[in-house]
GROMACS .gro file of C-alpha atoms in nm:
model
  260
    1UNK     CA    1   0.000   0.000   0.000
    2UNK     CA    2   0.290   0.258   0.111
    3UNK     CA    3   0.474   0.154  -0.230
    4UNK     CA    4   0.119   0.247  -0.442
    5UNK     CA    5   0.122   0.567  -0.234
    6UNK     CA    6   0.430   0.664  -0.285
    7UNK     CA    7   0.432   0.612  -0.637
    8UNK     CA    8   0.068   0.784  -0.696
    9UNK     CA    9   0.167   1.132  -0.497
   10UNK     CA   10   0.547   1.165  -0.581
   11UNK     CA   11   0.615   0.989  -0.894
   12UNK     CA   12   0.309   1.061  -1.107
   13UNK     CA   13   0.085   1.361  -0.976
   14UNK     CA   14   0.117   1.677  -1.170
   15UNK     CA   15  -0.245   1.866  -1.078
   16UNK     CA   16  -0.148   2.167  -0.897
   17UNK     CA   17  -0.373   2.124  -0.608
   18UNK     CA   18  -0.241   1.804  -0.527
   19UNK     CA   19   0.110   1.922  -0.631
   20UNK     CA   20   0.026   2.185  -0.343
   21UNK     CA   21  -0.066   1.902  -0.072
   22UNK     CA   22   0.241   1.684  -0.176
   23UNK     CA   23   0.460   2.018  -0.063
   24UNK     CA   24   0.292   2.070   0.218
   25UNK     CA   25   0.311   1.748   0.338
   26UNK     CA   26   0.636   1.673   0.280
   27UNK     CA   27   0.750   2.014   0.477
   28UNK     CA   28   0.555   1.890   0.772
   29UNK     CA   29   0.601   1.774   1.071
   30UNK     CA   30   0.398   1.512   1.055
   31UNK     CA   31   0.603   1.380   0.737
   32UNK     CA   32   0.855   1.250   0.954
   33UNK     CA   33   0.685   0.900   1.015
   34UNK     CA   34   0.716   0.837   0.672
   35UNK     CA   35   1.058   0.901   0.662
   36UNK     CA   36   1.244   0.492   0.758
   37UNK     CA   37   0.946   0.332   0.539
   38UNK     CA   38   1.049   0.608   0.241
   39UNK     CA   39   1.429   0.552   0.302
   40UNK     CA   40   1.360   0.147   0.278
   41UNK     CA   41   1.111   0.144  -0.020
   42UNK     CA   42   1.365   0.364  -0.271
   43UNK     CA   43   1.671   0.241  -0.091
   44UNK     CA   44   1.811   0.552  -0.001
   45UNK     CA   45   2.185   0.523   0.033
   46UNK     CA   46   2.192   0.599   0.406
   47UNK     CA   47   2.566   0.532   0.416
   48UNK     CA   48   2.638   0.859   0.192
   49UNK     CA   49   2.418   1.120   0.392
   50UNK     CA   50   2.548   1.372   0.556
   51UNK     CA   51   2.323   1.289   0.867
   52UNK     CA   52   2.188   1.008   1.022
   53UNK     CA   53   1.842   0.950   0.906
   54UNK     CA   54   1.650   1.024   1.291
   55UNK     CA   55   1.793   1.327   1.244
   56UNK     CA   56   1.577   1.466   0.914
   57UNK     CA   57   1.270   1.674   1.090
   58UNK     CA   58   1.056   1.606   0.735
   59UNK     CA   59   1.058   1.406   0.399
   60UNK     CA   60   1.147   1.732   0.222
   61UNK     CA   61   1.468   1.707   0.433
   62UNK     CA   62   1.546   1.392   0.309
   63UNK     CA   63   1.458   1.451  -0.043
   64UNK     CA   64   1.706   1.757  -0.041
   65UNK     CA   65   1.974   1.576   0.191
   66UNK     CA   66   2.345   1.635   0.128
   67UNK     CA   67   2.614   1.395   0.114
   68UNK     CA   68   2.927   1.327   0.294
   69UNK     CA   69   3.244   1.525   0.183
   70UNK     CA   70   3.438   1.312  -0.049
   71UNK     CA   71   3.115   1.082  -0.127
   72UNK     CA   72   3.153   1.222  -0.460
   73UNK     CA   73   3.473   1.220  -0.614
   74UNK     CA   74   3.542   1.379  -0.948
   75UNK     CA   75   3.867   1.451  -1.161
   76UNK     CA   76   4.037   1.741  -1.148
   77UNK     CA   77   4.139   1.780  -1.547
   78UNK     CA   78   4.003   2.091  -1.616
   79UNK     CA   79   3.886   1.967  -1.949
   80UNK     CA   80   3.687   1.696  -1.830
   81UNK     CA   81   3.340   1.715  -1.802
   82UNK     CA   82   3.112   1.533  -1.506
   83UNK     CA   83   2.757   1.427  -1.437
   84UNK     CA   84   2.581   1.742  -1.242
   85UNK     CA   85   2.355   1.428  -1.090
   86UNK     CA   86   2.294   1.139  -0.953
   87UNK     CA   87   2.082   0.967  -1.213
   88UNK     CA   88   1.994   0.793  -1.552
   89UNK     CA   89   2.127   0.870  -1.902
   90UNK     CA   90   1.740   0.881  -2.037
   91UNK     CA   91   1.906   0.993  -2.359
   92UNK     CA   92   2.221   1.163  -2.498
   93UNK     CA   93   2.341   1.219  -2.853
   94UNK     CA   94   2.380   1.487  -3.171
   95UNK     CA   95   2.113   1.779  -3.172
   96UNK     CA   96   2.033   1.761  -3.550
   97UNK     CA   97   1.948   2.022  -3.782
   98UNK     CA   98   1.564   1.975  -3.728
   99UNK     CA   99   1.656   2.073  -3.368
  100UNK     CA  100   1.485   1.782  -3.181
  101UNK     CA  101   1.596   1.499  -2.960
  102UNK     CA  102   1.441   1.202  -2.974
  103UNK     CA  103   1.303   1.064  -2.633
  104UNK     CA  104   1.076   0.743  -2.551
  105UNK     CA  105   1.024   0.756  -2.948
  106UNK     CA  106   0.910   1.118  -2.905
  107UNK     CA  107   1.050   1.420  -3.099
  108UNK     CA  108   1.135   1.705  -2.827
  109UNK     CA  109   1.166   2.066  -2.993
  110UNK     CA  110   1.511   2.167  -2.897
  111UNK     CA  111   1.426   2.521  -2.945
  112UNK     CA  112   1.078   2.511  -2.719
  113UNK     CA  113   1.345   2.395  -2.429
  114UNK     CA  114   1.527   2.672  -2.495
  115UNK     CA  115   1.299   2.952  -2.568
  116UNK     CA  116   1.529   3.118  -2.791
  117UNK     CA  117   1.580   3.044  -3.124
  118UNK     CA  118   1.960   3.297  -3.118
  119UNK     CA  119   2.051   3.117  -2.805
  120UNK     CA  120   1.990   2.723  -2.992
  121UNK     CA  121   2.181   2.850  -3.296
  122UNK     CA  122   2.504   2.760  -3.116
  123UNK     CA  123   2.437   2.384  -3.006
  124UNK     CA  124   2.333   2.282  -3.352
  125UNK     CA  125   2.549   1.980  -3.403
  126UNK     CA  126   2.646   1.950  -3.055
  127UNK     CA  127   2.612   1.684  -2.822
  128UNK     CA  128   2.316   1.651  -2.549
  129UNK     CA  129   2.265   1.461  -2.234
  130UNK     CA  130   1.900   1.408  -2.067
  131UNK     CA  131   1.949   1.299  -1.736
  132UNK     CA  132   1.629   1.181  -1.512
  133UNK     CA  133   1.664   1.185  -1.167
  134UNK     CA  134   1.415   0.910  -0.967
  135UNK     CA  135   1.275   0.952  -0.594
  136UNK     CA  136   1.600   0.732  -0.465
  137UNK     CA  137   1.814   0.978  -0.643
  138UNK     CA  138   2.026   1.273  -0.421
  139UNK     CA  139   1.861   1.562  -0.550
  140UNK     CA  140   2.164   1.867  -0.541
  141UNK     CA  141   2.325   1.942  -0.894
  142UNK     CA  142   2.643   2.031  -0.924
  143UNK     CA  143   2.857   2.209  -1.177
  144UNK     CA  144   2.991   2.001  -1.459
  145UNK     CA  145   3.354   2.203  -1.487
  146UNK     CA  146   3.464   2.531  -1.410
  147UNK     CA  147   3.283   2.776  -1.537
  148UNK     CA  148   3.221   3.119  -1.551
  149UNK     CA  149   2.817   3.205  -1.536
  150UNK     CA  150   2.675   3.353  -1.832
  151UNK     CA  151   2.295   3.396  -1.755
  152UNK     CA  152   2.025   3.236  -1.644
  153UNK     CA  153   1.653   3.239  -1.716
  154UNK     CA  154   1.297   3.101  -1.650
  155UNK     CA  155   1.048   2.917  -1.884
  156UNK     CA  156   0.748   2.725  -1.845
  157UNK     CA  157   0.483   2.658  -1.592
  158UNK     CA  158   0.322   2.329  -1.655
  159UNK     CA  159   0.465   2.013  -1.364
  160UNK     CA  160   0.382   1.699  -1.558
  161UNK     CA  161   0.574   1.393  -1.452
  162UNK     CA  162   0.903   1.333  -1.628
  163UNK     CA  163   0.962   0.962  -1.502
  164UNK     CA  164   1.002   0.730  -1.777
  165UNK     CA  165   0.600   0.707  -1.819
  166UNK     CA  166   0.544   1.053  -1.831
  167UNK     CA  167   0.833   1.100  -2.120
  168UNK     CA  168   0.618   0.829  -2.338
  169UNK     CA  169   0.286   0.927  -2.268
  170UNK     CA  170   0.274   1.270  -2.088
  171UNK     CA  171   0.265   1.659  -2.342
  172UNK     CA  172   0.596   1.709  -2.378
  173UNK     CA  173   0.729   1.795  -2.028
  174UNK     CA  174   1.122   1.827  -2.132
  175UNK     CA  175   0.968   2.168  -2.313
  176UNK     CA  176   0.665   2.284  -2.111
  177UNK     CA  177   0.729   2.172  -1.735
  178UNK     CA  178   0.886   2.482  -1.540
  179UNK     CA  179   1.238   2.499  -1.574
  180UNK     CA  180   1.542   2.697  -1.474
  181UNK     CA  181   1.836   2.741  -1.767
  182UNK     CA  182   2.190   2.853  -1.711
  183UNK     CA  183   2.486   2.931  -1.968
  184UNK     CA  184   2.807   2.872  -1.889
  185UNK     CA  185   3.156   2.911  -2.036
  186UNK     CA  186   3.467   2.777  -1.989
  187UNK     CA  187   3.733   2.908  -2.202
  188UNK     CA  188   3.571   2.945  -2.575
  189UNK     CA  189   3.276   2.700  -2.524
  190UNK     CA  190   2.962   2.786  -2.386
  191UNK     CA  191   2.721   2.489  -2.258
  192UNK     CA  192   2.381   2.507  -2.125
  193UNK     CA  193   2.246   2.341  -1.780
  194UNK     CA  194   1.900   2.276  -1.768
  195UNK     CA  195   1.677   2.191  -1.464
  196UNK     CA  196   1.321   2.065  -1.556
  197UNK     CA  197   1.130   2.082  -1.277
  198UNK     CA  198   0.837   1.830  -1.186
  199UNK     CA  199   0.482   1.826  -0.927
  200UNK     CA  200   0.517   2.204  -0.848
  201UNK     CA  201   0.670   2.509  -0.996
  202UNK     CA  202   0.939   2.559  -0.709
  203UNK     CA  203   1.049   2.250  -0.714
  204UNK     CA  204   1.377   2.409  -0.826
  205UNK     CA  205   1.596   2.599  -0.572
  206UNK     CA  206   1.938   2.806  -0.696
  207UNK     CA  207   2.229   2.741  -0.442
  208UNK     CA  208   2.455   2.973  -0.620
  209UNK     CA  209   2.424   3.308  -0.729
  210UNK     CA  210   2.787   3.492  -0.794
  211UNK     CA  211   2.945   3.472  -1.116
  212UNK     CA  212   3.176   3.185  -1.127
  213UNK     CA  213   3.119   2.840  -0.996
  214UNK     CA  214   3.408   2.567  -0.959
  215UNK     CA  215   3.380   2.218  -1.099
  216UNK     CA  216   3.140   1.986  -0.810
  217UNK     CA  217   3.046   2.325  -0.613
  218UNK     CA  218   2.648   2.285  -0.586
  219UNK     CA  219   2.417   2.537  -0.825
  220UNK     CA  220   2.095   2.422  -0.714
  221UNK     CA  221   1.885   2.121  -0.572
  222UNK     CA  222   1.499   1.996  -0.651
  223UNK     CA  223   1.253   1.909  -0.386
  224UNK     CA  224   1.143   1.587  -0.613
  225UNK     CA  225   1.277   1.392  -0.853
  226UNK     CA  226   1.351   1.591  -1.231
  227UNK     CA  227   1.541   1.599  -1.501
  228UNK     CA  228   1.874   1.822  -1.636
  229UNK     CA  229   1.946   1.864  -1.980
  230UNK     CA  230   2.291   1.900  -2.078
  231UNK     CA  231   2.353   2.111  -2.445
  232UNK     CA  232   2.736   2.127  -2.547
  233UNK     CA  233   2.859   2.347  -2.892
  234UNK     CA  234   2.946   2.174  -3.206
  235UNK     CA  235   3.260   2.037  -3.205
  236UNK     CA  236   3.369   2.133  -2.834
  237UNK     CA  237   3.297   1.817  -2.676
  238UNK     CA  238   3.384   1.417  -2.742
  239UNK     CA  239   3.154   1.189  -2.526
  240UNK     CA  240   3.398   0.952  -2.296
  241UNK     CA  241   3.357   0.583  -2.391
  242UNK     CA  242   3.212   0.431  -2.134
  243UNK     CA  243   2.842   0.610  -2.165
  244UNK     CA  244   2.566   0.406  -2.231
  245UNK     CA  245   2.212   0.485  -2.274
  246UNK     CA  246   1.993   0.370  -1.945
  247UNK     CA  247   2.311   0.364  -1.741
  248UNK     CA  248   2.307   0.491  -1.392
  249UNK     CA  249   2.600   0.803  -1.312
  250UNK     CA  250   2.657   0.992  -1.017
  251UNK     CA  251   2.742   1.330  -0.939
  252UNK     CA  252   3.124   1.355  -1.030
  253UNK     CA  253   3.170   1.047  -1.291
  254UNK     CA  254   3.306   1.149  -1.618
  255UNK     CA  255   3.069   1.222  -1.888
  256UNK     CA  256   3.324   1.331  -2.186
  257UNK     CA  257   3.571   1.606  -2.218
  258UNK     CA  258   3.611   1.955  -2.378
  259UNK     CA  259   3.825   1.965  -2.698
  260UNK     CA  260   4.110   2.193  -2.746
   0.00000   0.00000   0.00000
């Protein structure tokens, strides 16, 4: 019964009102009871948290929990790039000319995720990442390199589920669900770091707000499970070997590497 609960309210509600109970819930007080049962059904690596798990006051605690120092170790090339999350390659490839990525058999617009069709001219050609983060998942993102921040901006207001189910069946949520965008440069190449927010608009909180950020440093963190959207340039970045569609990355593991 718990499991069917669980999976009803947090994986696949998107109806504001309810999106509004979920929040309030979770922020409660009275969440707390739920928290060992929650920890045990998506086997929440308690080994890796920062605290012990009597010591989270509600679930929203535990969804936005941080990790141990050193649980996440990264390389320190400066040209190498690594996964902002704890999560799933859902998808990652070339952004084609028709400007879509192809997801669950379903054409995304590249440029509806962007909002911009000036700002999408640049990652023609260039290799993308979609990267779904599940209710077991840590939910802080980190910076994939140094970088120096460009800008950020806001688009969309829509919260539909973007679990694997919702990507298949649900209206497009990678390019109408609320969602938070940042450029970034380091060196010549600019990438783009998007956070697709799911259940309720503010499901996305910025960590970091001056104008530089150094490879691992956190940027933000959602209250529920999402997605991020990685965009590189053409030609700026080689995908590392090892990737594989549907495998599971944490925050830190090597994704690829900028060219020279």
């Amino acid at each position: 019964m718990k499991k069917i609960l669980y999976q009803s309210f947090i994986e696949l509600t998107n109806r504001p009102f309810t999106s509004k109970l979920i929040e309030r819930f979770s922020c409660s007080p009275f969440s707390r009871k739920f928290i060992r049962s929650y920890a045990k059904l998506y086997n929440v690596k308690q080994e890796e948290m920062s605290k012990e798990l009597n010591e989270y006051g509600t679930l929203h605690e535990l969804f936005t929990r941080k990790l141990k120092d050193q649980a996440r170790p990264f390389s320190l090339q400066k040209e190498v790039i690594i996964s902002p999350v704890d999560g799933e390659i859902e998808q990652y490839g070339t952004l084609t000319n028709k400007t879509e990525m192809i997801v669950k058999e379903k054409p995304y617009s590249v440029k509806e995720l962007v909002g911009n069709a000036y700002e999408l001219q640049k990652y023609i050609g260039g290799t993308y990442f979609i990267l779904y983060l599940s209710p077991s998942d840590y939910h802080r993102i980190h910076s994939p390199a140094d970088a120096d921040i460009m800008k950020t901006w806001t688009l969309g207001n829509k919260s539909y589920p973007v679990n694997q189910l919702g990507l298949k069946y649900g209206k497009a949520p990678l390019v109408k669900n609320y969602r938070k965008l940042t450029e970034l440069a380091y060196n010549e190449h600019r990438f783009l770091l998007v956070k697709v927010g799911a259940m309720f608009v503010n499901s996305i909180t910025m960590t970091h707000d001056e104008k530089s950020i150094n490879k691992g440093d956190e940027i933000a963190y959602f209250s529920f499970g999402s997605t991020v959207i990685l965009l590189f340039e053409k030609d700026s970045f080689v995908t590392d070997a090892s990737i594989q569609k549907g495998q599971k990355v944490k925050v830190g593991q090597t994704l690829g590497r900028f060219q020279s």
